[in-house]
Coordinates of C-alpha atoms and ligand atoms in Angstrom, one line a residue:
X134 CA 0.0 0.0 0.0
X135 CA 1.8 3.3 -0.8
X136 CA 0.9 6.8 1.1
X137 CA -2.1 7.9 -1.8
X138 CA -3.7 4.6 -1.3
X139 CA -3.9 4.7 2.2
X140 CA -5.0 8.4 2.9
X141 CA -7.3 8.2 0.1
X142 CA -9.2 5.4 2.0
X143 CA -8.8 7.0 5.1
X144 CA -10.4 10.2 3.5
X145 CA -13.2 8.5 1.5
X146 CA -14.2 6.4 5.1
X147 CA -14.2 10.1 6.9
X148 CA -16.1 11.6 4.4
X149 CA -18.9 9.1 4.2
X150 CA -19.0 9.3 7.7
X151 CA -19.4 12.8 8.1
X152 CA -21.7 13.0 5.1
X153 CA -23.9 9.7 6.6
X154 CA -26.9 11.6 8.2
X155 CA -27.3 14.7 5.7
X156 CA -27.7 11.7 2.2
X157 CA -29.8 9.3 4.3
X158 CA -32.2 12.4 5.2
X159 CA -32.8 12.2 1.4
X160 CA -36.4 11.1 0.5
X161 CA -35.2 10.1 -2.8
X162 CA -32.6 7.7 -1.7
X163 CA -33.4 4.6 -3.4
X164 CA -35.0 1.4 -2.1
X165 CA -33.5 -1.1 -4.5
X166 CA -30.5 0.3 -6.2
X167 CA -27.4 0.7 -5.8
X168 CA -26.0 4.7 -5.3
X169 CA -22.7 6.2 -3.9
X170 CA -22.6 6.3 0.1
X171 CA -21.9 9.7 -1.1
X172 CA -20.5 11.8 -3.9
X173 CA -20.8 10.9 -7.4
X174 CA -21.2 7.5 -9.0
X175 CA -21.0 6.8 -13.0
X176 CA -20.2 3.6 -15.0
X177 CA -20.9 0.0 -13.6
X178 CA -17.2 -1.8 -13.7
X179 CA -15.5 -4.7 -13.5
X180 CA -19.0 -7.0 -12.6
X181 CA -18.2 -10.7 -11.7
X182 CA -19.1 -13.7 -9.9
X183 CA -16.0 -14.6 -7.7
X184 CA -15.8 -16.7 -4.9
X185 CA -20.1 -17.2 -4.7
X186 CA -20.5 -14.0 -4.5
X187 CA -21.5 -11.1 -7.1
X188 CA -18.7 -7.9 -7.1
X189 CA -20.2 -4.7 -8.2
X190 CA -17.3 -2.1 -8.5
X191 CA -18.2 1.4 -10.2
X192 CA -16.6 5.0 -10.9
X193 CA -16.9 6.3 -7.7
X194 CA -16.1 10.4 -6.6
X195 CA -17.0 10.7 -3.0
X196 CA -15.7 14.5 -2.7
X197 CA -18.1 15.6 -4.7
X198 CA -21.4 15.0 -6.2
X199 CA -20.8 16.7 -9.7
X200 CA -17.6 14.7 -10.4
X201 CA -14.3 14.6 -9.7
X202 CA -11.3 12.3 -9.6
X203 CA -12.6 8.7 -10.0
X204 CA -12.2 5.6 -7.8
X205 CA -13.3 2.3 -7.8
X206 CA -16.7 2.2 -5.2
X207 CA -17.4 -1.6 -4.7
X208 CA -20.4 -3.4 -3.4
X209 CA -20.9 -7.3 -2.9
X210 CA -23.8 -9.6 -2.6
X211 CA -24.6 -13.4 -2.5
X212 CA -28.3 -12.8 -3.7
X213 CA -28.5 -9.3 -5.3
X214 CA -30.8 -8.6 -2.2
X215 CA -28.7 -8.6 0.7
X216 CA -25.6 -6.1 -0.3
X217 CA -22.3 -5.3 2.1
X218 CA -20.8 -1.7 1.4
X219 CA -16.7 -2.3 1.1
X220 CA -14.5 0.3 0.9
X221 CA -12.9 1.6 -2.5
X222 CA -10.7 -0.7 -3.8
X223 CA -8.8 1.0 -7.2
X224 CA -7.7 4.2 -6.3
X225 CA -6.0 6.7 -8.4
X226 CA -2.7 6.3 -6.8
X227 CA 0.5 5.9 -9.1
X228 CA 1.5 8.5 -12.0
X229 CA -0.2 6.3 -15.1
X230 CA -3.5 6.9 -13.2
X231 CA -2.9 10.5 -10.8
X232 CA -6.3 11.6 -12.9
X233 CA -8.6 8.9 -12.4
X234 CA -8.9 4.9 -12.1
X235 CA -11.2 5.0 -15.2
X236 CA -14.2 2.3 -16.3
X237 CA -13.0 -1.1 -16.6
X238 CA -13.5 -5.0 -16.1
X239 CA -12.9 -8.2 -14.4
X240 CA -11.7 -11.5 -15.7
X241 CA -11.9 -14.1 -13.2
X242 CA -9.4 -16.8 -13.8
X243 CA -7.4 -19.3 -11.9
X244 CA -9.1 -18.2 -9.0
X245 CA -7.8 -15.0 -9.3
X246 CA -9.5 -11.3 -9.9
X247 CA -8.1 -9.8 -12.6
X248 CA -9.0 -6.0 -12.8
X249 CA -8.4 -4.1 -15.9
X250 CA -8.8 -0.3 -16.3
X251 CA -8.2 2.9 -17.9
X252 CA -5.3 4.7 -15.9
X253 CA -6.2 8.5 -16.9
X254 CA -3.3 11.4 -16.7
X255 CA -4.2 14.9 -17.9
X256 CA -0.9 16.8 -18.4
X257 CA -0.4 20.1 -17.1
X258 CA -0.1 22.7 -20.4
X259 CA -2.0 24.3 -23.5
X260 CA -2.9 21.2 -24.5
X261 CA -6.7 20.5 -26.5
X262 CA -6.7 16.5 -24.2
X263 CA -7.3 14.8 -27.6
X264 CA -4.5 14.7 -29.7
X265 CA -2.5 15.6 -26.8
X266 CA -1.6 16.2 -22.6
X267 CA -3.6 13.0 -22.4
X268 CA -2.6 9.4 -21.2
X269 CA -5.1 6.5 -21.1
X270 CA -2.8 3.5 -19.8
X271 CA -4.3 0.1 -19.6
X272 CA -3.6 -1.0 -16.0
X273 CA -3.8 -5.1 -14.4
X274 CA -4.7 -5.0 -10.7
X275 CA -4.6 -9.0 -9.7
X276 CA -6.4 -10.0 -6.0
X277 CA -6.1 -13.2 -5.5
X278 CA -8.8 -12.9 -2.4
X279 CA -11.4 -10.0 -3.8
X280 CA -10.1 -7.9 -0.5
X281 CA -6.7 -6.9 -1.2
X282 CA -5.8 -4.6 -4.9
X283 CA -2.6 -3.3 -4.3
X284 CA -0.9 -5.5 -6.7
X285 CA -0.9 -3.1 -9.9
X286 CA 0.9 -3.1 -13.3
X287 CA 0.9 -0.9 -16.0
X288 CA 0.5 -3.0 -19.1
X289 CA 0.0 -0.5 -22.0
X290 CA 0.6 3.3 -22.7
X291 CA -0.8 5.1 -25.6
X292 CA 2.4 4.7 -27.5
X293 CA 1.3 0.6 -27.6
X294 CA -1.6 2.1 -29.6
X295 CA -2.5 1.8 -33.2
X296 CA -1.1 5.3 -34.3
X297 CA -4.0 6.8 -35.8
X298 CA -5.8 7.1 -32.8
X299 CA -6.1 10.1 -30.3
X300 CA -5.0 9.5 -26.7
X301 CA -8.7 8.7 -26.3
X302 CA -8.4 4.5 -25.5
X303 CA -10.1 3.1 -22.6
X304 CA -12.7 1.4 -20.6
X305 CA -10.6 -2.4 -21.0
X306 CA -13.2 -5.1 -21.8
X307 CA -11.5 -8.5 -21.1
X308 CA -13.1 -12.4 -21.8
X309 CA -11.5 -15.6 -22.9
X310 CA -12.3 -17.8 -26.1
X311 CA -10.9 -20.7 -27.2
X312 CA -7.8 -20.4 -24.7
X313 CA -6.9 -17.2 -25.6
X314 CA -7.8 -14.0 -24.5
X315 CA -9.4 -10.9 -25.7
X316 CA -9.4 -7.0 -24.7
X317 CA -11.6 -4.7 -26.8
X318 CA -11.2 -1.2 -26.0
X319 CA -13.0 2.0 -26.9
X320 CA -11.5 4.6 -29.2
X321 CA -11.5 7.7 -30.9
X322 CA -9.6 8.0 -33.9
X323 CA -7.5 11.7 -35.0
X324 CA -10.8 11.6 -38.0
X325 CA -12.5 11.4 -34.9
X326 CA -14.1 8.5 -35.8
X327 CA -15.5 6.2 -32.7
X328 CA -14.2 2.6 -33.1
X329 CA -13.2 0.1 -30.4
X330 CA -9.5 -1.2 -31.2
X331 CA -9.0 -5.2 -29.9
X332 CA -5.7 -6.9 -28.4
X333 CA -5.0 -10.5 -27.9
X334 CA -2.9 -12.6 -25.1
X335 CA -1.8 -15.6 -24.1
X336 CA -1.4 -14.8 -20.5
X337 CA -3.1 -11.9 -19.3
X338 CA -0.3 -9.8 -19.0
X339 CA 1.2 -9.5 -22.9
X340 CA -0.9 -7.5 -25.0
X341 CA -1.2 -7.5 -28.9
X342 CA -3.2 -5.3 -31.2
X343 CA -5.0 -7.1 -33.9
X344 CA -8.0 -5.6 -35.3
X345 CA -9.9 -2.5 -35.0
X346 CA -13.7 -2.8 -35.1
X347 CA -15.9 0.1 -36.8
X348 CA -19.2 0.8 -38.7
X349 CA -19.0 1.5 -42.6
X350 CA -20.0 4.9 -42.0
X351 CA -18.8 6.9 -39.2
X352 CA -21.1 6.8 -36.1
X353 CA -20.0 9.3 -33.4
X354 CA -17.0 10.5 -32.6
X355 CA -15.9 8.1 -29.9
X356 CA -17.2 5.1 -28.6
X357 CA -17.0 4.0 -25.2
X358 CA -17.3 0.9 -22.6
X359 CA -17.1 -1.6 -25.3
X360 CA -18.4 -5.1 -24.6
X361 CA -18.3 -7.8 -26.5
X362 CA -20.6 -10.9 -26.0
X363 CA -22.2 -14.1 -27.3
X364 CA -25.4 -14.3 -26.7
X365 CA -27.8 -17.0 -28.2
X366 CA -25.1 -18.0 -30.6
X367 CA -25.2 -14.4 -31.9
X368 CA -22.1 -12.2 -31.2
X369 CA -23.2 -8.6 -30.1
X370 CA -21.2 -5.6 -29.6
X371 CA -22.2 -3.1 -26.9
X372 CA -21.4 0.8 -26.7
X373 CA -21.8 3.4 -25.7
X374 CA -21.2 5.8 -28.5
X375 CA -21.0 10.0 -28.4
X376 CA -21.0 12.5 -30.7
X377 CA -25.0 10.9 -32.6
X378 CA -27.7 13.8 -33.9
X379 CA -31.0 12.9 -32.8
X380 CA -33.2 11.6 -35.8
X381 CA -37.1 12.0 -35.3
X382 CA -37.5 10.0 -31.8
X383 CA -33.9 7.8 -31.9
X384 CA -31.1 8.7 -29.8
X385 CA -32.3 11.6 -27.9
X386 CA -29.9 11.5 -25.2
X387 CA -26.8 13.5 -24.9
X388 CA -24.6 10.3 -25.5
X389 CA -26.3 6.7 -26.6
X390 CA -25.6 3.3 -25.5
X391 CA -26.8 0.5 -27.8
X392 CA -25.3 -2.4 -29.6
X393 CA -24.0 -4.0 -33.0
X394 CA -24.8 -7.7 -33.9
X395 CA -21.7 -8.7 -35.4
X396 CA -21.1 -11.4 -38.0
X397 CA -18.3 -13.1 -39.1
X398 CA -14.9 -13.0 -37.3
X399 CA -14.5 -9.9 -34.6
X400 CA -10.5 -11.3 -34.8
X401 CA -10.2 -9.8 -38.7
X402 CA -11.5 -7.4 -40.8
X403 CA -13.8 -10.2 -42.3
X404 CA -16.4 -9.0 -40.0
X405 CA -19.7 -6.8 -40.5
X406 CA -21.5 -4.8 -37.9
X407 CA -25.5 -4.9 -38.3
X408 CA -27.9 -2.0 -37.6
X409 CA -27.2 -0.2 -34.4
X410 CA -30.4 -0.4 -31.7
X411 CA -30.3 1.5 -28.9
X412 CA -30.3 -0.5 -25.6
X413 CA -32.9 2.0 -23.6
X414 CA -34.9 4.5 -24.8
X415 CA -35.4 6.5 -21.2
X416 CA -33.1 9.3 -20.1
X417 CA -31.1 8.1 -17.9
X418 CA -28.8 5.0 -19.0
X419 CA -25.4 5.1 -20.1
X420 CA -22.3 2.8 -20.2
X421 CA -23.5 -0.3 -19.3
X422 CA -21.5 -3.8 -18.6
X423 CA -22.2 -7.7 -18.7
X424 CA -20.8 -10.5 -17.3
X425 CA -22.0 -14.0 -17.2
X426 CA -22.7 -15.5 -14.0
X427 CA -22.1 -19.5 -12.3
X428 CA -25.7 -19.8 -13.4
X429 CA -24.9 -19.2 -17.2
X430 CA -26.9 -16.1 -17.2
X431 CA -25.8 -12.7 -19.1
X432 CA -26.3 -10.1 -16.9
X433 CA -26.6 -6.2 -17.7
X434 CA -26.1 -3.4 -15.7
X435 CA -26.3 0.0 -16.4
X436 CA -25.2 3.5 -15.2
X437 CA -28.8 5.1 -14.4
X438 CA -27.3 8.7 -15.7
X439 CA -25.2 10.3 -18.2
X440 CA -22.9 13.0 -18.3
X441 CA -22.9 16.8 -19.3
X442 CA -26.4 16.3 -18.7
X443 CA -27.0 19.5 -16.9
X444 CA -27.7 21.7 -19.8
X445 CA -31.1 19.9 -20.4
X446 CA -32.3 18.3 -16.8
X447 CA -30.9 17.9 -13.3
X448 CA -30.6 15.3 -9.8
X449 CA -32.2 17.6 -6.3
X450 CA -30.4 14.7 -4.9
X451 CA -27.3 16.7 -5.3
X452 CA -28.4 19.2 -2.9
X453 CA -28.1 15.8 -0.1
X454 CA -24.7 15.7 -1.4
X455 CA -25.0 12.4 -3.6
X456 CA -25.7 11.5 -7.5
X457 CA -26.8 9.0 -9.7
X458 CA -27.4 5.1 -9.0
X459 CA -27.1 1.8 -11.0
X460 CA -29.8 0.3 -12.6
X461 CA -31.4 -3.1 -11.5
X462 CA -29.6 -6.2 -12.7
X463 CA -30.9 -7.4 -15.9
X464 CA -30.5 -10.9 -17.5
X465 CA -29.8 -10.7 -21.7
X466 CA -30.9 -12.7 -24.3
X467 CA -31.6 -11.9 -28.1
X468 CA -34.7 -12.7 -29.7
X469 CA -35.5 -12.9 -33.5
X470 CA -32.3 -10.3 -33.6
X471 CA -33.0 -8.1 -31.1
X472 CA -31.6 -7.6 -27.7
X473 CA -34.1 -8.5 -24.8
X474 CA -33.9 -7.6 -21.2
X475 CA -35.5 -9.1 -18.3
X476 CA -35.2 -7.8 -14.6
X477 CA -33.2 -11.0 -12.8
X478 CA -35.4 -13.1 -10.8
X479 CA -34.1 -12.2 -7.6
X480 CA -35.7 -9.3 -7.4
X481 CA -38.8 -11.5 -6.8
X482 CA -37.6 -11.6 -3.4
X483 CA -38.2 -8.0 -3.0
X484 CA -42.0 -8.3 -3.1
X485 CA -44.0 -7.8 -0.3
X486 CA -48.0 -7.3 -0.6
X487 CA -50.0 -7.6 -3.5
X488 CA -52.8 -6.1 -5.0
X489 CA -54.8 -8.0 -8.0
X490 CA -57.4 -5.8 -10.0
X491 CA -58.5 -6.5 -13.4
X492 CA -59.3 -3.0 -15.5
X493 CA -62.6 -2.7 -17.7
X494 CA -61.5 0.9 -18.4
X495 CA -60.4 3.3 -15.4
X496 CA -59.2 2.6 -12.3
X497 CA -57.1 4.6 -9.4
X498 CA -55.3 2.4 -7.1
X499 CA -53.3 4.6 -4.0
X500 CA -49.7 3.2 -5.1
X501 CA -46.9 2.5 -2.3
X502 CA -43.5 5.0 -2.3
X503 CA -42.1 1.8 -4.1
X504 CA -43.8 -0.5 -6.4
X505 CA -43.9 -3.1 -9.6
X506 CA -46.8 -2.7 -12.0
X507 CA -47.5 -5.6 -14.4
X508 CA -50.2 -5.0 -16.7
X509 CA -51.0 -7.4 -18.9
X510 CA -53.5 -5.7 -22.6
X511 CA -56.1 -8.5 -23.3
X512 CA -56.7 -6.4 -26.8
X513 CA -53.8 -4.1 -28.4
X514 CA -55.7 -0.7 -27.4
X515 CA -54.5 3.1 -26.0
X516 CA -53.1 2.9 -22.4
X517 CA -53.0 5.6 -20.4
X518 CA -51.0 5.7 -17.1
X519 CA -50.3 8.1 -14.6
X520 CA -47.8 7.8 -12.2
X521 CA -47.3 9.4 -8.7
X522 CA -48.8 12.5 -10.6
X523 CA -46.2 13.6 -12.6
X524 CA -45.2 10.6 -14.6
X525 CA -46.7 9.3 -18.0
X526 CA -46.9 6.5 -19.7
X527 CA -49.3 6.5 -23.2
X528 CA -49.4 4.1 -25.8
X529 CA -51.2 5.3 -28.6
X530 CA -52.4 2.0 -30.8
X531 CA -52.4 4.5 -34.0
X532 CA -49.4 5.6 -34.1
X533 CA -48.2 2.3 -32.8
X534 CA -46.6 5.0 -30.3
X535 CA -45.5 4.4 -27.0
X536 CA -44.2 7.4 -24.8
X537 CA -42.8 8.2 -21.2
X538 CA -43.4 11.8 -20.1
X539 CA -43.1 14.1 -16.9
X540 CA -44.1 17.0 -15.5
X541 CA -42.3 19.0 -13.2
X542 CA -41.3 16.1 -11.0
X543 CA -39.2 15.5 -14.2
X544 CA -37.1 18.4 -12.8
X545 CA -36.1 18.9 -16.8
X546 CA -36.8 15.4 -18.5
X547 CA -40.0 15.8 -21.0
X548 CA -40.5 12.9 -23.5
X549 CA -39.2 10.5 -25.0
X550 CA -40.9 7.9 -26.9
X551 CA -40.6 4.5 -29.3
X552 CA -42.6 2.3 -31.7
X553 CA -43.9 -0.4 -30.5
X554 CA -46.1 -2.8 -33.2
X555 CA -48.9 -4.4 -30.4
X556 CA -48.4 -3.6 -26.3
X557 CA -48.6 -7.0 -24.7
X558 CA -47.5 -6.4 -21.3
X559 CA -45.8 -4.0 -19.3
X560 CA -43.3 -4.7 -16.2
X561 CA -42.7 -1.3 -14.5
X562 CA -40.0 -1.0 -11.1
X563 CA -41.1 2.4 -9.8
X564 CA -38.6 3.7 -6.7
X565 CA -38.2 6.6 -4.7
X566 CA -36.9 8.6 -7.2
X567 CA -36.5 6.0 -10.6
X568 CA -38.3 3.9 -13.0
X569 CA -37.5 1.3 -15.2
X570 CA -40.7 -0.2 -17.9
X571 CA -39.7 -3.2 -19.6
X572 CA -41.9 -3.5 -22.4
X573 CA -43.6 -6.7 -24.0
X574 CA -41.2 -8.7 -21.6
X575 CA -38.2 -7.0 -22.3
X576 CA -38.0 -6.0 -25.7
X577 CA -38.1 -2.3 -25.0
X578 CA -36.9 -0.4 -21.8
X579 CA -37.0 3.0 -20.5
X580 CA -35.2 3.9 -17.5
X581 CA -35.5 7.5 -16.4
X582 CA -35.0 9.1 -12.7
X583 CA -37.7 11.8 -11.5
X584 CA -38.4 13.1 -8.1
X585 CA -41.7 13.0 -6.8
X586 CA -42.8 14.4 -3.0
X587 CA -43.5 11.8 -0.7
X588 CA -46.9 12.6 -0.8
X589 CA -47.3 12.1 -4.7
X590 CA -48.4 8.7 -4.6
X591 CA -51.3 7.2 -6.8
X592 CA -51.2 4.5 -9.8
X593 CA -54.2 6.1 -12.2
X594 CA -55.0 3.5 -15.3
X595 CA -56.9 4.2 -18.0
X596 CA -57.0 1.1 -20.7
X597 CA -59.3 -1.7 -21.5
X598 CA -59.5 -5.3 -20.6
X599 CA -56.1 -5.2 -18.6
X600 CA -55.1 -7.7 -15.8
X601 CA -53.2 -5.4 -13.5
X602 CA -50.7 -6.5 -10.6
X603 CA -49.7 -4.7 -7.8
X604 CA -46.2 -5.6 -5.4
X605 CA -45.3 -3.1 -2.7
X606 CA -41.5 -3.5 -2.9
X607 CA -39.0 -4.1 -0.4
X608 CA -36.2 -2.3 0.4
X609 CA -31.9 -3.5 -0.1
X610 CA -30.4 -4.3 2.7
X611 CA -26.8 -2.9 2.9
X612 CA -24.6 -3.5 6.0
X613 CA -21.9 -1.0 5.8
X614 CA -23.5 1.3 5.3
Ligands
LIG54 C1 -18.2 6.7 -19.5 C2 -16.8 7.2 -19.1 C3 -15.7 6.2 -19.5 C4 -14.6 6.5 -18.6 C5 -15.3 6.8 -17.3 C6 -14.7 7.9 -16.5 O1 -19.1 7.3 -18.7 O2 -16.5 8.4 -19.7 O3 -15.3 6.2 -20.9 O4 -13.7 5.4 -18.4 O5 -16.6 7.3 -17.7 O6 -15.4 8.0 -15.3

């Protein structure tokens, strides 16, 4: 452990500490997600299953809740129900990562945790950060017991780079196939053209480029958090691309995050990327990760946020001195070519009453602060739903139109819709202060955060012939914390 390393800790415990009573006295703390004790949280990293239990690490700034130098936050769980709080584990500590432990992964192998992540340096100078006064290093942390991370190796600098990229390269994916193994990384190239760039080894450690991965056209400028999975016998590509123009209702965000099927070989340029989808059509989702689990399952989880979002809506919650969450765990598959998600089945466990009611037309039920709704359409017709008074969900069967909207609860967020061809069912996780609505089991999602009052509580239906179900939801429970 060198000096950084330990005082950082020490500082991160004190400020948490100190910082305990003001976030908990939030209203909008969530229930069943997973935030920053306090501070800043962004992408989901290095996600695995070691040991029996499931590691959730994530870019963590506990000094302040609009950003700042990034850490490794980590949380664990044997059930995705019952959590433990740990304290950070990658810290910025070593000149090829004084800026920031950037995103990353995990590659569990030989017993071992193999941690993999963007060490970011931002020179001192006139310098524009692109083409120059930037380092993204690729760093190897290796804990052999999922406590202990100080072992820490820089493996590549930007000069190990394909030279026609910018010093943008990061945000290490790493799996194994066929006894070898893989690292894609995302890129941005000096046409600034977004491409992830992919490196080969035998043993973890030696790193070769061979191929770089793009779409025919340019796409964005950069492309971030690469993953790269098989899924169904079908490889897909995730990413989380920036620099997209909105077209009519498709990628409305700030930055996107969507995915690629990808035939042929990702090892050579005989490969093609399909059309690009995007993963969630709400406002808040960005840079999401997989990993498989001892089960077999393909697991997603997402940031619930984006960046450099403050021009168009805004988080009260950093007024309690906290921001942002993870999304709820959610098991992949891909269907007829598309990617579907399905909340894990754990979160079953979470559900405490339950209120049956089948809908003619209207109906008004008085909601709980945190909820599912399933609603199954008997006949493909116009739903109307309002939530908590200020959230709104229409489909409109003409327009084959489906559309999540908000009022001032929204604090900024206003629509943001997608086609759907028949409703079939909806699957809706409301908390404190998020939502998720999985669509026809999965095939669509939105995930958006809004901030009703405690008192704005209600579930108001308007549709036909629906079987609605009602679960009051349960709460995490996080020792640690
Ligand atoms: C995505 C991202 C990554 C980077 C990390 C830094 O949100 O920009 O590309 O590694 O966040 O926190």
């Amino acid at each position: 452990m060198n000096a950084l390393n330990r005082d950082f800790k020490i500082l991160t415990r004190l400020y948490e500490e100190n910082n305990k009573e003001k976030v908990n006295s939030d209203y909008h703390r969530l229930n069943f997600h997973l935030m920053p004790p306090v501070g800043w949280l962004n992408d989901p990293n290095g996600l695995c299953e070691f040991n029996n239990e499931y590691h959730v690490f994530y870019q963590y700034s506990p000094f302040n809740a609009k950003g700042g130098i990034k850490f490794w936050g980590h949380y664990k769980s044997k059930d995705f129900i019952n959590w433990e709080s740990l304290d950070s584990k990658v810290y910025s500590d070593q000149p090829y990562d004084c800026h920031g432990a950037y995103s990353g992964s995990t590659l569990v192998h030989d017993g071992k945790m193999n941690i993999f992540y963007t060490g970011n340096v931002k020179n001192i100078g006139d310098y524009d950060y692109i083409n120059s006064g930037r380092e993204h290093n690729t760093v190897l942390i290796v804990s052999e017991d999922g406590k202990n991370f100080n072992n820490k190796k820089l493996l590549m600098k930007n000069s190990d780079y394909p030279s026609n990229l910018t010093c943008h390269v990061r945000d290490p994916k790493v799996f194994k196939e066929n006894d070898k193994f893989y690292m894609v990384q995302g890129a941005r190239d000096k046409e600034d053209v977004g491409q992830i760039i992919v490196f080969e080894s035998d043993d973890l450690i030696n790193w070769k480029y061979i191929n770089t991965i793009k779409s025919e056209e340019k796409f964005g400028y950069m492309w971030e958090c690469p993953d790269l999975i098989e899924l169904n016998g079908k490889k897909v590509l995730i990413i989380s691309p920036q620099g997209i123009e909105a077209d009519g209702i498709k990628y409305n965000n700030i930055y996107q995050s969507g995915y690629y099927l990808l035939e042929g070989d990702f090892k050579t340029e005989n490969y093609k990327l399909n059309n690009f989808d995007e993963i969630d059509r709400g406002f808040d989702f960005y840079a999401p990760q997989t990993f498989v689990d001892s089960k077999g399952r393909t697991i997603l989880i997402g940031w619930m946020g984006l960046p450099d979002i403050d021009d168009y809506y805004t988080n009260p919650t950093v007024e309690y001195n906290w921001q942002h969450a993870l999304t709820i765990p959610r098991q992949l598959e891909i269907k007829n070519d598309k990617l579907i998600q399905i909340p894990i089945s754990e979160l079953e466990n979470l559900r405490k009453s339950e209120v049956k009611l089948s809908v003619e037309n209207n109906i008004y039920h008085e909601g709980f602060d945190t909820f599912e709704l399933i609603i199954n359409q008997n006949e493909d017709k116009d739903l109307d739903l309002t939530i908590k008074d200020g959230l709104k969900i229409k489909y409109n069967k003409n327009d084959n139109l489906f559309t999540l909207s908000f009022n001032e609860i929204g604090f900024g967020r206003t629509d943001r819709s997608c086609n759907i061809d028949k409703l079939e069912n909806l699957r809706i996780f409301v908390d404190t202060s998020s939502v998720e609505i999985f669509i026809n089991n999965g095939e669509e999602v939105f995930t958006s955060r809004f901030y009703p009052t405690k008192e704005q509580k209600g579930i108001d239906i308007k549709g036909n012939n629906l079987d609605v179900i009602i679960y009051e939801l349960g709460k995490f429970n996080i020792k640690g914390e």
